[in-house]
Coordinates of C-alpha atoms and ligand atoms in Angstrom, one line a residue:
X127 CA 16.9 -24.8 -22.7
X128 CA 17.9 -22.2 -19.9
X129 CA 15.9 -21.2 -17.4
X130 CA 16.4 -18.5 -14.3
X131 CA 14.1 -18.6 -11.6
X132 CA 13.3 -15.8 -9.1
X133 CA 13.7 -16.0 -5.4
X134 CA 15.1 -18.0 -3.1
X135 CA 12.1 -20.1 -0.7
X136 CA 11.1 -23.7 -0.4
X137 CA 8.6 -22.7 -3.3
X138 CA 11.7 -21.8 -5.8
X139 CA 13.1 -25.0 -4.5
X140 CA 10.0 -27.0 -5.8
X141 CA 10.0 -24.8 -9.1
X142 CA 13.8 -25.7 -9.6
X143 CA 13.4 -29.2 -9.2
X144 CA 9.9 -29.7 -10.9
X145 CA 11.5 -28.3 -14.3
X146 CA 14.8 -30.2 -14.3
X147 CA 12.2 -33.0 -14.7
X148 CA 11.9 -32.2 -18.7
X149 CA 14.6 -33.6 -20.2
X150 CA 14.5 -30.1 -22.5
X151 CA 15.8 -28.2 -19.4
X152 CA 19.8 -28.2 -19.8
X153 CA 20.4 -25.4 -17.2
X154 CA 18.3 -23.4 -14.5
X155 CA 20.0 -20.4 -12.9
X156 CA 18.0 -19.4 -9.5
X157 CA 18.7 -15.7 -8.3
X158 CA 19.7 -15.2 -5.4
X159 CA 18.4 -19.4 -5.0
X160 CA 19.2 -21.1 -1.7
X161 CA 21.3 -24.7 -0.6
X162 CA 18.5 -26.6 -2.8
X163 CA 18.4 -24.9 -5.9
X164 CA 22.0 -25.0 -5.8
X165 CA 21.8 -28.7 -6.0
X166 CA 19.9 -28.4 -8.9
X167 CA 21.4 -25.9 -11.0
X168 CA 23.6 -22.8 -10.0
X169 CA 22.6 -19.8 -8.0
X170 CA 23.2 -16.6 -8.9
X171 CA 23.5 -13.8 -6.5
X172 CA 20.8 -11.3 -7.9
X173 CA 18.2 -9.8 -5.7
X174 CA 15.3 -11.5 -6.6
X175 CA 13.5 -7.3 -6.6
X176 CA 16.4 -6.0 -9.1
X177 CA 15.1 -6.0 -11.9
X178 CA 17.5 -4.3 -14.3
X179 CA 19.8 -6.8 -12.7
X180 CA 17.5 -10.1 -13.5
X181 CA 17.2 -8.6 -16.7
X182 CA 20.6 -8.4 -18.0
X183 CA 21.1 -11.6 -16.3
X184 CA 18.7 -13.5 -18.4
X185 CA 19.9 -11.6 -21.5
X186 CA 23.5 -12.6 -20.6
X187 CA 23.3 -16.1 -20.0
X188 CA 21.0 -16.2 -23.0
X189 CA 18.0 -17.6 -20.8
X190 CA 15.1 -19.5 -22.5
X191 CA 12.4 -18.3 -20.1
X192 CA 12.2 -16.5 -16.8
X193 CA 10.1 -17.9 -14.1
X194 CA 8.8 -15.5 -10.9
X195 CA 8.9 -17.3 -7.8
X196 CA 7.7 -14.5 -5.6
X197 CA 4.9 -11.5 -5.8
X198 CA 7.8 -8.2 -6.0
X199 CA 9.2 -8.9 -9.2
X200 CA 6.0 -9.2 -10.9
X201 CA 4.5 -5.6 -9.1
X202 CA 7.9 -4.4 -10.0
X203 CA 7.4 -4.8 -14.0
X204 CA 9.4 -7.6 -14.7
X205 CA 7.3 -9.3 -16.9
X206 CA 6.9 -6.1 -18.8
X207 CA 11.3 -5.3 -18.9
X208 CA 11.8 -8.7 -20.2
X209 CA 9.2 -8.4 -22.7
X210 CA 10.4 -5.3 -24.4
X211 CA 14.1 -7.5 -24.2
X212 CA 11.9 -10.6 -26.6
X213 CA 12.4 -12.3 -23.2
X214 CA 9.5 -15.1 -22.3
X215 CA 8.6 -14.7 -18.3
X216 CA 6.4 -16.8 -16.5
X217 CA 4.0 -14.2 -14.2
X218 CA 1.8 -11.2 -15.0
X219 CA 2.4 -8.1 -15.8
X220 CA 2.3 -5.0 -13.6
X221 CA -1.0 -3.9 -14.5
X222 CA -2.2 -7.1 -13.6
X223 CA 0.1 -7.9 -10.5
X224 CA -1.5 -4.9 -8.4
X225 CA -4.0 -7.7 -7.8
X226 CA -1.4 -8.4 -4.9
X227 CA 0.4 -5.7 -4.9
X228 CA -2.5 -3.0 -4.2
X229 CA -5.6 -4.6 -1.8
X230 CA -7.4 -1.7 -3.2
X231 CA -6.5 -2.5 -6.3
X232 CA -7.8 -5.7 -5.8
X233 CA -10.9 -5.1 -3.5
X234 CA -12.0 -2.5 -6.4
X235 CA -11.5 -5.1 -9.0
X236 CA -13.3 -8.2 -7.3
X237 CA -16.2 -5.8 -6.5
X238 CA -16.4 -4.9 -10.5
X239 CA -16.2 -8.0 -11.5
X240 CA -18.8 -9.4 -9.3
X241 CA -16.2 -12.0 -7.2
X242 CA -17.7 -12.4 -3.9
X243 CA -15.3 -10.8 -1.0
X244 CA -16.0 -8.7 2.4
X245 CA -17.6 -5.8 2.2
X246 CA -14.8 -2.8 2.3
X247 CA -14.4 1.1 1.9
X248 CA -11.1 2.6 0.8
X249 CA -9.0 5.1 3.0
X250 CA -6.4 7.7 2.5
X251 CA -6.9 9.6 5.4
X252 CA -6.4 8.9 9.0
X253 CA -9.6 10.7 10.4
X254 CA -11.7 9.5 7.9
X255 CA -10.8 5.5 7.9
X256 CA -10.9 6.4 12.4
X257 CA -14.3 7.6 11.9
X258 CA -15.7 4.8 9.6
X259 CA -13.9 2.2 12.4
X260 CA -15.8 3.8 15.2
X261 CA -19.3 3.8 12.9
X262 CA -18.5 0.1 12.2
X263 CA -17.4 -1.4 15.6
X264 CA -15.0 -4.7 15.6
X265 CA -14.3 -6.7 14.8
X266 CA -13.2 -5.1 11.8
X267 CA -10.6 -5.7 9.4
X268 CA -7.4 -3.3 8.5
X269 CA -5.5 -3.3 5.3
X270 CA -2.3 -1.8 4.5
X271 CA -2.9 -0.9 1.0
X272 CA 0.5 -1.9 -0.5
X273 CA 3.2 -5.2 0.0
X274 CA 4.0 -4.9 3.8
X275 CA 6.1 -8.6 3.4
X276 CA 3.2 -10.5 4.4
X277 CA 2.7 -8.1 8.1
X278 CA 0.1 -6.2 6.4
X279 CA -2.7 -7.3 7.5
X280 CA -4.5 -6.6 11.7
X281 CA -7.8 -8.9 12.1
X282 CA -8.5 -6.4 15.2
X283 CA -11.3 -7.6 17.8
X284 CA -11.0 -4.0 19.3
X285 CA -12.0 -0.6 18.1
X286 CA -8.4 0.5 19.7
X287 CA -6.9 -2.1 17.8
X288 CA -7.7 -0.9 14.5
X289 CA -7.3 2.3 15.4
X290 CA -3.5 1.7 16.4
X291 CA -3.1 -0.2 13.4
X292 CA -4.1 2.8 11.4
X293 CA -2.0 4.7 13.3
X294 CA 0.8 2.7 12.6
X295 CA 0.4 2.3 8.8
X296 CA -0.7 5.4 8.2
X297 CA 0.4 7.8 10.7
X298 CA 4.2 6.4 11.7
X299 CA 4.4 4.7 8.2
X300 CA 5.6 1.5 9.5
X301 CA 5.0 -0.2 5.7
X302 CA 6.3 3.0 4.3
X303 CA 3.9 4.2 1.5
X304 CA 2.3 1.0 1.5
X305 CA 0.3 2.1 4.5
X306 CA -0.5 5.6 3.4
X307 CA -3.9 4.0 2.0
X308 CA -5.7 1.6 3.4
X309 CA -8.3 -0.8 3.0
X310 CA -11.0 -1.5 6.5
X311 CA -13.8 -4.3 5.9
X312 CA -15.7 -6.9 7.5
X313 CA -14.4 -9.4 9.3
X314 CA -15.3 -12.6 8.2
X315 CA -15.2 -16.3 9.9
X316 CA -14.4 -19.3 8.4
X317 CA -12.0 -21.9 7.7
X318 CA -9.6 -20.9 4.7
X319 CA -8.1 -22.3 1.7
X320 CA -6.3 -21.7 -1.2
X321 CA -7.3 -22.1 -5.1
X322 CA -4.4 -21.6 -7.6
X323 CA -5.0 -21.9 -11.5
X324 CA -2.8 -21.3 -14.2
X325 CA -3.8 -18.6 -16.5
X326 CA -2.9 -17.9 -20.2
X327 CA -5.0 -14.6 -20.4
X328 CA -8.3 -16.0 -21.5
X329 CA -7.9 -19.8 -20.1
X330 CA -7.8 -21.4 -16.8
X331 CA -6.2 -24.6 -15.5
X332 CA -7.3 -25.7 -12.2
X333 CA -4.9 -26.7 -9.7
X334 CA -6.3 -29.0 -6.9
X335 CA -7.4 -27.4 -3.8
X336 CA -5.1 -27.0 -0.6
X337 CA -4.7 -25.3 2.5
X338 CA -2.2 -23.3 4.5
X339 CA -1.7 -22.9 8.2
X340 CA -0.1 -19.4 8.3
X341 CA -0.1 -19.2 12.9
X342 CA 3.0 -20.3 14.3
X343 CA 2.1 -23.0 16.9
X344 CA -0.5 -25.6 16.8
X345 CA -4.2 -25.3 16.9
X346 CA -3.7 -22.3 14.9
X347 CA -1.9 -20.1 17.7
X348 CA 0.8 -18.0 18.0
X349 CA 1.9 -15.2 15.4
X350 CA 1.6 -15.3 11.6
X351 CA 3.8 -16.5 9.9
X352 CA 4.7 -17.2 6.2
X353 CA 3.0 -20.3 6.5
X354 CA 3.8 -23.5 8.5
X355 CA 3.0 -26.3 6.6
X356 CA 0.1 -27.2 3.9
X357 CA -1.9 -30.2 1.9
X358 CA -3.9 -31.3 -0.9
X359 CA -6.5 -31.3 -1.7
X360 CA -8.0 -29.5 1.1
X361 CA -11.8 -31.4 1.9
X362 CA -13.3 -27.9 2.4
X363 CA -12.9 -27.6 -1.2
X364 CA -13.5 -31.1 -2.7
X365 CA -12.7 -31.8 -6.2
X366 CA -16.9 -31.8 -7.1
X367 CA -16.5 -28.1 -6.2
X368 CA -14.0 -27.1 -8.5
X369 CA -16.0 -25.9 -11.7
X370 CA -18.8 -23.8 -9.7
X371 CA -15.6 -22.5 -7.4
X372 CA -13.7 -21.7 -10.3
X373 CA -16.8 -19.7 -12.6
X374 CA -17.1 -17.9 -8.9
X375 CA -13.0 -16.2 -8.3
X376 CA -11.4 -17.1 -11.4
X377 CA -13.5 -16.9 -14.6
X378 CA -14.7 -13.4 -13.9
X379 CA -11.4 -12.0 -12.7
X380 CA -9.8 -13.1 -16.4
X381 CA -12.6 -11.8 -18.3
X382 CA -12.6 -8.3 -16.3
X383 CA -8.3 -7.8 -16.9
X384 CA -8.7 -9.1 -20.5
X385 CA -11.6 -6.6 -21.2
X386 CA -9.1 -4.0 -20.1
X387 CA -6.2 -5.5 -22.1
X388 CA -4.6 -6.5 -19.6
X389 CA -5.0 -10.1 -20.2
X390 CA -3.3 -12.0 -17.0
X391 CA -1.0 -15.0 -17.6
X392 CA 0.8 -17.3 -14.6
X393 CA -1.0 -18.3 -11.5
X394 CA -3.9 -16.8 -10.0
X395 CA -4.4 -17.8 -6.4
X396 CA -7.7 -17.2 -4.7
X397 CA -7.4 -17.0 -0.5
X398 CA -11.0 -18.0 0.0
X399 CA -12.8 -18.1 3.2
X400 CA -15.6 -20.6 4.0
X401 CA -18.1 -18.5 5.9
X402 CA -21.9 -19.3 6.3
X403 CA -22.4 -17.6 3.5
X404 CA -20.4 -19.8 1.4
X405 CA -16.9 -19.3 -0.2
X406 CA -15.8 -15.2 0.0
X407 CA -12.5 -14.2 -1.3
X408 CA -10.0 -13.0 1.3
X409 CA -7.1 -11.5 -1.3
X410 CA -5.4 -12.5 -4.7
X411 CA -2.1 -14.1 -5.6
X412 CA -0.4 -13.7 -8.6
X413 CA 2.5 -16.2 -8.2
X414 CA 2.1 -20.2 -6.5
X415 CA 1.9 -19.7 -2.6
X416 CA 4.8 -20.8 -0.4
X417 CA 4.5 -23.4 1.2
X418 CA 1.0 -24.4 -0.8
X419 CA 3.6 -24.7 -4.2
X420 CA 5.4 -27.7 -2.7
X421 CA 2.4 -30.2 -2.1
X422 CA 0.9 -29.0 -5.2
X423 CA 3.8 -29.5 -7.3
X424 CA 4.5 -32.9 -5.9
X425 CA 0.9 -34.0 -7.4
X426 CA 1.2 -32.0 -10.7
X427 CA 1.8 -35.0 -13.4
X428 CA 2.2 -32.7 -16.4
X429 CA 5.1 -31.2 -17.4
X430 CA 5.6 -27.6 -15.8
X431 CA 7.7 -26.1 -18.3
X432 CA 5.0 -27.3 -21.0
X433 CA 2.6 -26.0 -18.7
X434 CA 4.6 -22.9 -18.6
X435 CA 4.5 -22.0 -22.4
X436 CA 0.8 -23.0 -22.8
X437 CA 0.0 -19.9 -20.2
X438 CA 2.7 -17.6 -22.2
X439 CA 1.4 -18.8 -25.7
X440 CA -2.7 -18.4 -24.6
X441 CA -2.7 -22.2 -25.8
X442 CA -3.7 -23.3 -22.6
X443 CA -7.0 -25.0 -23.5
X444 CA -4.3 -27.3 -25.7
X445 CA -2.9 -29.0 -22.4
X446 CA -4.6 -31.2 -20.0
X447 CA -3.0 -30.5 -16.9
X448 CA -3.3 -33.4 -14.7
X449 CA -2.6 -34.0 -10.6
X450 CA -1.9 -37.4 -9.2
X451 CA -5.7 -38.0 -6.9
X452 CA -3.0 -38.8 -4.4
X453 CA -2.7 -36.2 -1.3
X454 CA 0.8 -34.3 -0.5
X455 CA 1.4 -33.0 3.1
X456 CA 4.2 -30.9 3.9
X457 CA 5.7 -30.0 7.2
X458 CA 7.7 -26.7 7.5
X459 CA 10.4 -27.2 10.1
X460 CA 11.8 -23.3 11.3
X461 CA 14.6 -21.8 13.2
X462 CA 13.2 -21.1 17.0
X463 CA 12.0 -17.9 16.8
X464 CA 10.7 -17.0 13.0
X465 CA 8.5 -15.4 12.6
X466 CA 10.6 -13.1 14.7
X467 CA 14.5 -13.2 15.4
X468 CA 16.0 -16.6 15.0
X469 CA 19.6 -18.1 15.1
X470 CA 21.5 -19.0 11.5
X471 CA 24.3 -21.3 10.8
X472 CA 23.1 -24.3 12.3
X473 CA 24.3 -27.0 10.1
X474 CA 21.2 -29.4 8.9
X475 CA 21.6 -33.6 9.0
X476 CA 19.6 -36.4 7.0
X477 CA 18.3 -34.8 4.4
X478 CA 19.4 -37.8 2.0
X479 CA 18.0 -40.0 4.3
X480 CA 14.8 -38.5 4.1
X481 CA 14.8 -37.8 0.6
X482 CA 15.9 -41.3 -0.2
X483 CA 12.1 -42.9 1.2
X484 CA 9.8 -43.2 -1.6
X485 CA 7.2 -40.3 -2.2
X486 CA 9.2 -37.5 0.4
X487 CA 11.1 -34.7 -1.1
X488 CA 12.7 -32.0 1.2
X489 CA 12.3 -28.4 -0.2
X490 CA 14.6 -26.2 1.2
X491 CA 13.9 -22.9 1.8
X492 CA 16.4 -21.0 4.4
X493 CA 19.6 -22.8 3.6
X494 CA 23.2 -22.9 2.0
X495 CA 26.1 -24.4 1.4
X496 CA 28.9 -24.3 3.2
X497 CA 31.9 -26.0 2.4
X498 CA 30.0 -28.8 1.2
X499 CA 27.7 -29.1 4.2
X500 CA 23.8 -27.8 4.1
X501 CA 22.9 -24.9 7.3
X502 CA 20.5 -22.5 8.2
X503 CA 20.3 -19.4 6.7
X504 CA 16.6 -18.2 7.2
X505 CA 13.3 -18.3 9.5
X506 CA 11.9 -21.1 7.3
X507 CA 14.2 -23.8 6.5
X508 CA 12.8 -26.6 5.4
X509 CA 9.8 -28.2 3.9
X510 CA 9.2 -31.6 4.5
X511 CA 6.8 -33.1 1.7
X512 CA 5.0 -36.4 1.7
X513 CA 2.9 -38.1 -0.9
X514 CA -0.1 -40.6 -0.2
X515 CA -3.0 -42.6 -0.6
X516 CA -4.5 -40.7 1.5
X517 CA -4.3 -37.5 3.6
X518 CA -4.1 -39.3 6.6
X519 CA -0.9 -41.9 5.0
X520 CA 0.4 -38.5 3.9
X521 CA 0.7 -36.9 7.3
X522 CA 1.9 -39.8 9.0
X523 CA 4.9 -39.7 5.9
X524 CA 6.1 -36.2 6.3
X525 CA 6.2 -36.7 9.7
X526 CA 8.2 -40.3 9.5
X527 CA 10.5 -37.7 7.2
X528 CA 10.7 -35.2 9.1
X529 CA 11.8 -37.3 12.2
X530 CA 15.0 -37.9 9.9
X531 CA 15.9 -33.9 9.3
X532 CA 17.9 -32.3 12.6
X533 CA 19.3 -29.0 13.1
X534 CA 19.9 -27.1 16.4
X535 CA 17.2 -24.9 17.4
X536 CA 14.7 -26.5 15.1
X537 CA 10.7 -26.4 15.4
X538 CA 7.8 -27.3 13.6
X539 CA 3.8 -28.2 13.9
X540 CA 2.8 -31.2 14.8
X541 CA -0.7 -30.7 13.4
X542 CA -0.3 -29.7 10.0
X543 CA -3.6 -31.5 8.4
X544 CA -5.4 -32.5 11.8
X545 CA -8.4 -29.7 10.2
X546 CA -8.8 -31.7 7.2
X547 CA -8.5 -35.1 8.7
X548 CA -11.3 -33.7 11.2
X549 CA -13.4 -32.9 8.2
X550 CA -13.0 -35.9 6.7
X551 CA -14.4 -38.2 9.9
Ligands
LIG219 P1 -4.7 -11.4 3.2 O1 -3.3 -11.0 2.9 O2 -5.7 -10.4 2.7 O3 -5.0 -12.8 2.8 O4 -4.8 -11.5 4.7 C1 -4.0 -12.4 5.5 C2 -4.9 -13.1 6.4 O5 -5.7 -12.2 7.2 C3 -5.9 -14.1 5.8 O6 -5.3 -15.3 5.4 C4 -6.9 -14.2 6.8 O7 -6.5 -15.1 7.8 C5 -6.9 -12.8 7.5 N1 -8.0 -12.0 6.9 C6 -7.9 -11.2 5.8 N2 -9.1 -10.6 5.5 C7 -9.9 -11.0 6.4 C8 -11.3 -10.8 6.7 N3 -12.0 -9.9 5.9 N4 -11.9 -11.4 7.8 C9 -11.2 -12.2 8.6 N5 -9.9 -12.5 8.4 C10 -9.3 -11.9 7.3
LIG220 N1 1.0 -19.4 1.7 C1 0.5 -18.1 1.6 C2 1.2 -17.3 0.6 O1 2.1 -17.7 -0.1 O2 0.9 -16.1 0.5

């Protein structure tokens, strides 16, 4: 079997290397991939937001199924142009991808379908969303409607705040017309975490819970960033909270797309804050996050690709999809400066030494090779992933594992589970 997988992170990475584990898989192609997936199979140098250009690709190389590593693709309708081509893809389809791809989309649906979230009002006009901030007062929450690559989002704790940052998605269309709408609500307080299940349309398979830490520098300072490091299962959410957590942000988002026949199949993921009120539901996924994807997948004991075809099929509720109860804990390591500008090309030592100790794979996420030698080729390179008994024998492991991994220029967190561990005392 062939298989081409989209995108080019530590996430892909994990995707690329969780599939070569069936023994069914003779090839994966990863467009445009990085120096991991190249390890694994053979990168291809298609944007992973081309889609006339994944498609012919896959028809081409006579691919088996195509897997979506990232959110464009899927808002893009790539699902839907390799299902006209007969062409299985693992991921929703448009309709059902503006769950990410449009917050209002999203905020509209959840408040339909009864899911628990902030409360919010819709804008497409400057004077009007000003004049609702003013009425409401911060802190208050500001929305660019549209993908904005993860900078979409102000959390301002001024009325000026959110009235710049309407200003700048709506006036100077800084997002382009992702900003021309945009979504203000309440700003809620909590810890987070995330909630990912595979979906065949009408079934759900629940992956254990985990957790994120998206600010740069420790204690949860510092800019956003794509995310800096992340474990599970997250003790926020503990496995006896699954089933009631699931009936709450899963169950009735299926049941409101299939009503519209829009069944959704891939992974939902739930961003759910833990506010006094109980769990509330920050925003949708519609792909695995990065870098929640690597400690998940390094638990996941049942086959992915089988997995994979269940959620295509709708023959989900055939599968028992199983985790290892052991915890994973992985450390991103970045170039100095991401999430702003950083330096490439620093070439990257001991990644066979720290993949060689038992339960730590390295994910790779901004690298290549070059002449034989893995560097730098992105804000976040690596992702250093531990497996253990426990959360705290996890940490201690990807940090062992990262101590082995050097490049110039080179930082990471040092705290990356310290919240859990704290909620577990
Ligand atoms: P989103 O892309 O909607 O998840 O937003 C990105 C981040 O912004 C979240 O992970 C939260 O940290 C924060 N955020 C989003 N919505 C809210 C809210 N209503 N209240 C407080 N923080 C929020
Ligand atoms: N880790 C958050 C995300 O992938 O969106």
């Amino acid at each position: 079997m062939k298989i081409l997988v989209v995108g080019s992170g530590g996430r892909e990475h994990a995707l690329c290397w969780k599939l070569a584990q069936n023994p069914k898989v003779e090839h994966i192609l990863c467009a445009p991939g990085n120096g991991g997936t190249a390890e694994i199979g053979e990168n291809v140098e298609v944007r992973d937001d081309d889609i006339p250009a994944l498609v012919s690709l896959a028809r081409q190389r006579d691919v088996d199924l195509v897997v979506a590593g990232p959110e464009m693709p899927l808002v893009l309708g790539l699902e839907n142009a390799l299902r006209q081509e007969g062409i299985p893809c693992f991921g929703p389809n448009a309709y059902s991808a503006n769950l990410e791809g449009s917050k209002a989309f999203s905020k509209n649906v959840m408040a339909d379908a009864g899911v628990p979230t902030a409360p919010f009002r819709v804008f497409d006009e400057f004077d009007s969303a000003v004049a609702f901030v003013k009425e409401k007062g911060a802190p208050i929450v500001v929305k660019a409607d549209g993908l904005a690559a993860g900078k979409g989002v102000v959390v301002a704790q001024t009325e000026e705040e959110a009235i710049e940052a309407l200003e700048d998605m709506m006036v100077k269309l800084s997002f382009g017309a992702a900003g021309e709408r945009v979504v203000i609500e309440e700003a809620l307080k909590g810890e987070e975490a995330s909630f990912l299940a595979f979906c065949d349309g009408t079934n759900y398979a629940l992956l254990p819970s985990s957790q994120d830490h998206k600010a740069a520098y420790e204690g949860d300072t510092g800019p956003n960033t794509g995310g800096m490091g992340a474990y599970s299962p997250a003790p926020i959410l503990p496995k006896e909270k699954y089933a009631e957590t699931a009936e709450l942000c899963i169950k009735p988002i299926l049941r409101h797309l299939a009503a519209k026949g829009e069944p959704f199949k891939g992974v939902l993921y739930a961003g759910l804050m833990y506010t006094e009120n109980g769990p509330s539901v920050l925003e949708y996924n519609v792909r695995f996050g990065d870098p929640e994807c690597q400690p998940l997948l390094m638990r996941l004991e049942t086959d992915l690709l089988e997995i994979m075809f269940a959620c295509i099929d709708g023959k989900l509720d055939q599968l028992d999809v199983v985790s290892t109860p052991q915890t994973a804990c992985g450390v991103v390591i970045a170039a100095e400066g991401y999430p702003g500008s950083y330096p490439k090309g620093m070439e990257i030592t001991g990644l066979a030494d720290a993949d060689a100790m038992e339960g730590v794979k390295v994910f790779q996420a901004g690298t290549k090779l070059e002449n034989g030698k893995t560097v730098t080729s992105g804000g976040r390179v690596l992702c250093v992933t531990a497996l253990g008994d426990d959360l705290a024998a996890a940490q201690k492991k990807a940090y062992e594992a990262v101590d082995k991994v050097h490049f110039d220029k080179s930082y990471y967190r040092r705290d990356i589970a310290d919240k859990g561990l704290k909620r577990l005392k």
